[in-house]
Amino acid sequence: MAQLTDDCFAFGGPLMSVEEAVALIGARLPTLSERETVPLAEADGRIAAEDLHAEIDLPPFMNSAVDGYAVRFSDLAEAGETLLPVRGRLAAGASAEAIAAAGAAVRIFTGAPMPGDADTVFMQEDVRVAGDQVGLPPGLKRGANCRPAGEDLARGAVAIPAGRRLTPQDLALAAAVGLDTLPVRRRLRVAIFSTGNELAEPGARLPPGAIHDSNRILLAALLRRLGAEVSDLGILRDDPAALRARLPEAARSHDLILTSGGVSTGEEDHVKGAVEASGRLVFWRLAIKPGRPVAMGVIAGTPFIGLPGNPVAVYVTLLFVVRPILARLGGADYAPPLPQPVRSAFAYKKKTGRREYVRVSLRRGEDGIVEAVKYPRDGAGVITSLTGSDGLLELADAASGLSVGDVVSFHPHALLW
Ligand code: AMP
Ligand code: MG
């Protein structure tokens, strides 16, 4: 695809919306087919490779939800107190096989199996104990304080659907229904490079004109949180020969290559040429701010994404452009993160035709309503705007800005990865 020039953009040349870009690239990308089986304890964050079914009812047997007395509802008087003899005692883990509740109240504790004929439990706080009898008040419904077998999940039902990124809660459910290993997709192997002659490693002494590379560590940490296996391949100098050699080499052993820097249209931006030398560049400019210059392509059959150089643009494009692509490649379900409504404490103008992410913090307004306050500095290179904000406001492509008091769409940082 021909590169659009800055001029073309200035005259309203075609920008691709984030949705279009993600749909287009998603439709062309294959999903990894490899899978592996991992123990439950190692499955957090992995992608379920198939629907996982409950092997047993959950709970496996009808049991008491409280400490109290199990009875047959049919033994209770229609009005007034019922006095029943206390017979038997069932603690959690006990067997109820030999115990019948007919004509009696069975002392029972939370999690203990219900006697086969009992269907209702009185909480111990609600009864009147009189010697070896117990007085049961009227008004309780049949089935109260009982947990029937399979009420949480029936045997054979889907406990975890294919494509789900497993959470600690999923692991708890899997354990409860009898699973001890889970089939998951293989982790995506992602290679990351930084590009730029000005970059030095963190900790290195800075020669004149140099800055520390902060993008690679940002990308590596975010990608790992998103479940990828990351190969940190270091810094590439702005040297066309080096780029042309290293990119195809990385393509051979990875599922995705990510670079940052070097993809706008400046004279020193060599990534585009290097990709085109060994593959194809699919498109170039996204209607997103920060982050407009994003290069996507294919190198020796492996997808390539060239992110912008500025750290805030790297953050935004990784989470809103790369993340859905990672999901597609890795076989994970993806739905765009659902923003939360908050009130804006500031007015803001933007260009229409592109989506914009604004760094904000939350505070409680005088009337108690949560409102968003803009981070005071805007630049896409301002790293403290990422550490000093609570999240990002998402302003729609068509919006021309916002006014004080508008309800706006807020993404907390922590819900984005
Ligand atoms: P570029 O897209 O290469 O023109 O870079 C845009 C801006 O981002 C420049 O100010 C670069 O110095 C900066 N930049 C590029 N790569 C990095 C990086 N890895 N870490 C920090 N800043 C970077
Ligand atoms: Mg550069």
XYZ file of C-alpha atoms and ligand atoms in Angstrom:
441
model
C 0.000 0.000 0.000
C 1.318 3.411 -0.868
C 2.375 5.581 2.029
C 0.183 8.574 2.610
C 2.102 11.801 2.901
C 1.696 14.313 5.684
C 0.108 16.617 3.103
C -2.501 14.077 2.266
C -3.382 13.830 5.933
C -3.575 17.598 6.302
C -6.127 17.725 3.489
C -8.306 15.131 5.163
C -6.864 12.099 3.429
C -8.285 8.765 4.465
C -7.518 7.699 7.981
C -8.554 4.268 9.053
C -10.705 4.011 12.161
C -9.498 1.744 14.930
C -12.459 -0.615 14.379
C -11.814 -0.858 10.653
C -8.134 -1.475 11.218
C -8.705 -4.145 13.819
C -11.424 -5.856 11.755
C -9.298 -5.785 8.635
C -6.206 -7.197 10.208
C -8.204 -9.644 12.323
C -9.907 -11.066 9.256
C -6.534 -11.793 7.669
C -4.800 -13.276 10.664
C -4.847 -16.965 11.441
C -5.425 -18.100 15.009
C -2.758 -20.253 16.634
C -3.832 -23.857 16.596
C -1.307 -25.237 19.066
C -2.489 -26.024 22.538
C -1.130 -27.536 25.707
C -2.505 -28.940 28.923
C -1.526 -27.145 32.115
C -2.248 -27.820 35.782
C -4.862 -25.533 37.322
C -2.192 -23.771 39.365
C -0.503 -22.582 36.153
C -3.601 -21.697 34.189
C -4.234 -18.149 35.433
C -4.328 -15.768 32.459
C -4.195 -18.540 29.845
C -6.766 -18.909 27.057
C -9.169 -21.864 27.301
C -8.674 -23.936 24.153
C -12.107 -25.576 24.254
C -15.376 -25.512 26.167
C -14.756 -27.044 29.571
C -17.668 -28.989 31.035
C -18.522 -29.675 34.660
C -17.729 -33.285 35.462
C -20.053 -33.297 38.469
C -22.986 -31.324 39.831
C -22.027 -28.209 41.766
C -22.687 -28.525 44.608
C -22.409 -32.309 44.300
C -25.186 -32.950 46.867
C -27.949 -31.006 48.559
C -26.488 -29.318 51.642
C -27.259 -26.778 54.298
C -26.383 -23.128 53.707
C -26.445 -22.298 57.449
C -25.895 -23.697 60.925
C -29.307 -24.799 62.238
C -31.944 -27.534 62.088
C -33.007 -29.533 59.019
C -36.650 -30.575 58.771
C -39.301 -31.852 56.389
C -41.429 -28.881 55.396
C -44.467 -31.153 55.566
C -43.869 -31.657 59.332
C -44.352 -27.936 60.034
C -47.615 -26.542 61.431
C -49.458 -24.214 59.054
C -49.685 -21.523 61.736
C -47.791 -20.971 64.970
C -44.710 -22.608 66.373
C -43.859 -26.259 65.621
C -42.177 -28.202 68.414
C -40.025 -31.124 67.185
C -37.566 -33.452 68.933
C -33.931 -32.936 67.953
C -32.529 -36.089 66.357
C -29.047 -36.644 64.914
C -26.195 -34.300 64.158
C -24.623 -33.555 60.762
C -21.403 -31.534 60.451
C -19.702 -30.683 57.126
C -18.053 -33.790 55.718
C -20.414 -36.186 57.517
C -22.613 -38.729 55.754
C -26.380 -38.243 55.968
C -27.179 -41.750 54.770
C -28.367 -43.176 58.067
C -30.269 -40.077 59.159
C -33.947 -39.363 58.518
C -35.691 -36.123 59.427
C -39.287 -37.414 59.427
C -41.053 -36.115 62.545
C -37.845 -34.517 63.895
C -35.348 -31.676 63.521
C -31.790 -32.735 62.644
C -28.988 -30.574 64.048
C -27.030 -29.509 60.943
C -24.086 -27.258 60.106
C -23.113 -25.261 57.004
C -21.997 -27.486 54.135
C -23.273 -30.712 55.706
C -25.359 -32.989 53.452
C -29.107 -32.807 54.014
C -30.879 -35.933 55.314
C -32.535 -37.538 52.292
C -36.060 -36.615 53.336
C -35.348 -33.062 54.625
C -35.957 -30.032 52.403
C -35.795 -26.988 54.684
C -33.333 -25.601 57.270
C -34.027 -23.207 60.160
C -31.143 -20.947 61.155
C -30.058 -21.632 64.725
C -30.569 -17.938 65.568
C -34.283 -18.250 64.714
C -35.256 -21.246 66.849
C -36.122 -21.740 70.520
C -34.243 -24.644 72.113
C -36.205 -26.325 74.914
C -34.319 -29.301 76.387
C -34.072 -31.972 73.682
C -36.751 -30.258 71.620
C -36.654 -27.236 69.369
C -39.388 -24.659 68.740
C -39.578 -23.626 65.075
C -41.245 -20.311 64.199
C -43.813 -20.068 61.366
C -43.219 -18.266 58.080
C -40.258 -20.097 56.574
C -40.575 -21.178 52.907
C -40.052 -24.746 51.688
C -36.426 -25.127 50.587
C -35.165 -22.245 52.740
C -31.443 -22.281 53.560
C -30.755 -25.328 51.373
C -28.393 -25.621 48.436
C -29.727 -28.265 46.015
C -27.290 -30.420 44.018
C -26.337 -28.746 40.732
C -27.955 -25.386 41.606
C -24.687 -23.558 40.955
C -23.813 -25.537 37.818
C -25.333 -28.772 36.568
C -23.138 -31.716 35.586
C -22.290 -31.527 31.864
C -22.892 -27.755 31.597
C -20.154 -25.498 30.236
C -18.091 -24.235 33.159
C -15.611 -22.242 31.049
C -16.208 -21.385 27.394
C -13.490 -21.754 24.741
C -11.574 -18.530 24.159
C -11.926 -17.222 27.683
C -8.867 -15.707 29.299
C -8.847 -17.536 32.596
C -9.259 -15.552 35.782
C -8.709 -16.655 39.368
C -12.501 -17.036 39.586
C -12.502 -19.418 36.615
C -9.846 -21.528 38.307
C -11.995 -21.734 41.432
C -14.958 -22.926 39.351
C -12.815 -25.427 37.433
C -11.497 -26.851 40.703
C -14.998 -27.058 42.173
C -16.351 -29.054 39.228
C -13.516 -31.557 39.343
C -11.000 -30.352 36.757
C -7.328 -30.457 37.703
C -5.714 -29.708 34.338
C -6.986 -27.426 31.584
C -6.407 -27.387 27.819
C -5.135 -23.937 26.883
C -3.740 -22.230 23.795
C -0.010 -21.964 23.527
C 1.287 -18.563 24.598
C 1.909 -16.098 21.790
C 5.578 -15.456 21.133
C 6.058 -11.756 20.640
C 9.372 -10.155 19.680
C 9.900 -6.526 20.644
C 12.458 -4.026 19.399
C 12.994 -0.346 19.994
C 14.327 1.778 17.174
C 16.334 4.960 17.372
C 19.906 6.228 17.460
C 19.082 8.292 20.539
C 18.215 5.307 22.717
C 20.358 3.971 25.549
C 19.609 1.086 27.902
C 18.146 1.928 31.312
C 21.049 2.348 33.709
C 23.520 3.275 30.982
C 25.330 6.589 31.137
C 23.646 8.967 28.714
C 25.838 10.392 25.960
C 24.810 13.823 24.654
C 21.492 13.667 22.855
C 20.544 10.268 24.266
C 17.538 9.151 26.307
C 16.857 5.898 28.103
C 14.695 3.402 26.255
C 11.438 3.280 28.204
C 9.193 1.705 25.566
C 10.633 -1.781 25.615
C 10.123 -2.268 29.318
C 6.609 -0.822 29.031
C 5.746 -3.140 26.148
C 7.310 -6.194 27.741
C 5.429 -5.720 31.002
C 2.087 -5.024 29.310
C 2.464 -7.944 26.915
C 3.309 -10.318 29.746
C 0.240 -9.175 31.637
C -1.718 -9.909 28.487
C -0.368 -13.459 28.506
C 2.361 -13.301 25.856
C 5.843 -14.811 25.961
C 8.064 -11.850 25.191
C 11.474 -11.869 23.494
C 13.218 -8.600 24.148
C 15.440 -8.149 21.113
C 16.925 -4.838 22.146
C 17.489 -1.566 20.358
C 17.815 -1.286 16.590
C 19.722 1.707 15.300
C 18.206 3.877 12.585
C 20.163 1.959 10.016
C 18.257 0.473 7.087
C 20.672 -2.465 6.753
C 20.336 -3.469 10.417
C 16.559 -3.247 10.294
C 16.385 -5.273 7.101
C 18.475 -8.032 8.641
C 16.957 -8.237 12.106
C 13.259 -8.058 11.289
C 13.090 -11.164 9.028
C 15.308 -13.051 11.468
C 12.867 -12.359 14.295
C 9.945 -13.270 12.059
C 11.108 -16.865 11.837
C 10.660 -17.682 15.515
C 7.797 -15.439 16.619
C 4.071 -15.044 16.126
C 4.224 -11.256 16.100
C 6.902 -8.596 15.802
C 6.401 -5.283 17.544
C 8.625 -2.266 17.193
C 8.337 1.237 18.545
C 9.630 4.380 16.891
C 10.673 5.037 13.355
C 7.276 4.787 11.681
C 6.210 8.343 10.994
C 7.238 10.049 7.799
C 10.401 11.777 8.987
C 13.607 11.277 7.045
C 15.023 9.164 9.866
C 12.134 6.749 9.954
C 13.438 3.565 8.393
C 11.111 0.902 9.701
C 8.683 1.229 6.836
C 11.357 0.669 4.211
C 12.763 -2.297 6.096
C 9.385 -4.002 6.287
C 8.706 -3.394 2.622
C 12.096 -4.886 1.747
C 11.144 -8.278 3.169
C 7.374 -8.249 3.196
C 4.385 -6.049 2.868
C 3.026 -3.072 4.748
C -0.729 -3.268 5.063
C -1.600 0.202 6.228
C -0.156 3.142 7.824
C -2.301 5.728 9.571
C -4.954 5.174 12.183
C -7.596 7.618 13.300
C -6.381 7.558 16.875
C -4.686 10.111 19.094
C -2.185 9.640 20.505
C -0.770 7.059 18.139
C -1.654 8.027 14.603
C 1.365 6.550 12.863
C 1.000 2.797 13.265
C 2.466 0.522 10.630
C 1.065 -2.938 10.115
C 2.427 -5.491 7.784
C 3.726 -8.937 7.198
C 7.378 -9.966 7.333
C 8.170 -13.415 5.983
C 4.643 -14.487 6.824
C 4.686 -13.112 10.380
C 2.544 -10.137 11.348
C 4.423 -6.977 12.100
C 3.200 -3.913 13.968
C 5.264 -0.766 14.115
C 4.098 1.433 16.978
C 4.915 5.116 17.292
C 7.934 6.223 19.337
C 6.355 8.354 22.016
C 5.677 6.341 25.165
C 2.074 7.509 25.660
C 1.301 6.610 22.050
C 2.907 3.212 22.625
C 0.681 2.664 25.660
C -2.530 3.662 23.900
C -1.890 1.792 20.671
C -0.784 -1.355 22.466
C -4.001 -1.453 24.482
C -6.503 -0.427 21.821
C -4.933 -1.609 18.573
C -2.516 -4.413 19.388
C -4.556 -6.024 22.133
C -7.451 -7.117 19.896
C -4.915 -8.429 17.398
C -3.198 -10.432 20.145
C -6.585 -11.869 21.072
C -7.264 -12.874 17.481
C -3.843 -14.493 17.047
C -3.995 -16.227 20.396
C -7.531 -17.581 20.078
C -8.989 -15.396 22.840
C -12.414 -13.810 22.815
C -12.197 -10.076 22.580
C -14.709 -7.383 23.316
C -13.549 -3.777 23.426
C -13.219 -2.727 27.077
C -16.461 -1.215 28.313
C -15.848 2.314 29.567
C -17.416 3.543 32.782
C -19.513 6.718 32.780
C -18.048 9.585 34.779
C -18.667 13.313 34.715
C -16.152 15.599 33.097
C -14.764 18.419 35.244
C -13.171 20.016 32.189
C -13.960 21.274 28.705
C -11.945 19.981 25.761
C -11.839 20.435 21.997
C -10.757 17.802 19.504
C -10.716 17.174 15.789
C -13.538 15.050 14.485
C -12.742 11.921 12.493
C -10.429 10.316 15.001
C -10.756 8.697 18.356
C -8.906 10.391 21.146
C -7.715 9.159 24.522
C -7.245 11.801 27.221
C -5.327 11.064 30.411
C -7.422 11.873 33.481
C -7.664 11.334 37.208
C -10.867 10.812 39.165
C -12.055 12.778 42.150
C -15.308 13.188 44.008
C -17.098 16.420 43.078
C -18.755 18.650 45.669
C -22.071 16.861 45.099
C -20.408 13.473 45.664
C -20.451 12.435 41.984
C -17.202 11.034 40.576
C -15.655 13.337 37.999
C -12.672 13.248 35.668
C -9.933 15.861 35.836
C -7.552 16.183 32.923
C -3.848 15.602 33.470
C -2.329 19.065 33.046
C 0.243 18.161 30.389
C -0.708 16.757 27.009
C 2.385 15.616 25.134
C 2.604 12.035 23.869
C 6.094 11.904 25.371
C 5.022 12.842 28.920
C 5.550 9.605 30.847
C 4.441 11.147 34.150
C 0.993 11.553 32.577
C 0.721 7.754 32.668
C 1.900 7.401 36.251
C -0.032 10.466 37.441
C -3.434 9.582 35.971
C -6.075 7.020 36.877
C -7.018 6.136 33.324
C -8.073 7.313 29.886
C -11.183 9.075 28.665
C -12.286 7.773 25.292
C -13.663 10.452 22.977
C -15.508 9.078 19.948
C -14.372 9.713 16.370
C -17.387 11.929 15.680
C -17.095 14.050 18.855
C -15.746 17.573 18.527
C -14.989 17.872 22.216
C -16.685 17.908 25.557
C -18.068 20.406 28.039
C -17.898 20.601 31.817
C -20.587 18.320 33.240
C -20.797 15.960 30.233
C -20.999 12.257 30.982
C -17.877 10.754 29.436
C -16.365 7.292 28.919
C -13.603 6.390 31.334
C -11.225 3.410 31.179
C -9.275 2.788 34.407
C -5.684 1.874 33.548
C -5.900 -1.394 35.427
C -8.893 -2.679 33.431
C -7.039 -2.311 30.160
C -4.634 -5.199 30.578
P 10.064 8.432 16.376
O 8.709 7.873 16.106
O 11.134 7.425 16.199
O 10.292 9.674 15.606
O 10.067 8.824 17.928
C 9.177 9.787 18.435
C 9.645 10.229 19.811
O 9.597 9.118 20.685
C 11.069 10.738 19.840
O 11.122 11.814 20.760
C 11.851 9.568 20.359
O 13.052 9.944 21.003
C 10.873 8.950 21.321
N 11.148 7.529 21.464
C 11.278 6.637 20.470
N 11.552 5.421 20.940
C 11.599 5.542 22.284
C 11.822 4.617 23.352
N 12.082 3.326 23.095
N 11.773 5.074 24.622
C 11.518 6.374 24.860
N 11.272 7.283 23.912
C 11.322 6.884 22.632
Mg 13.107 7.390 15.986
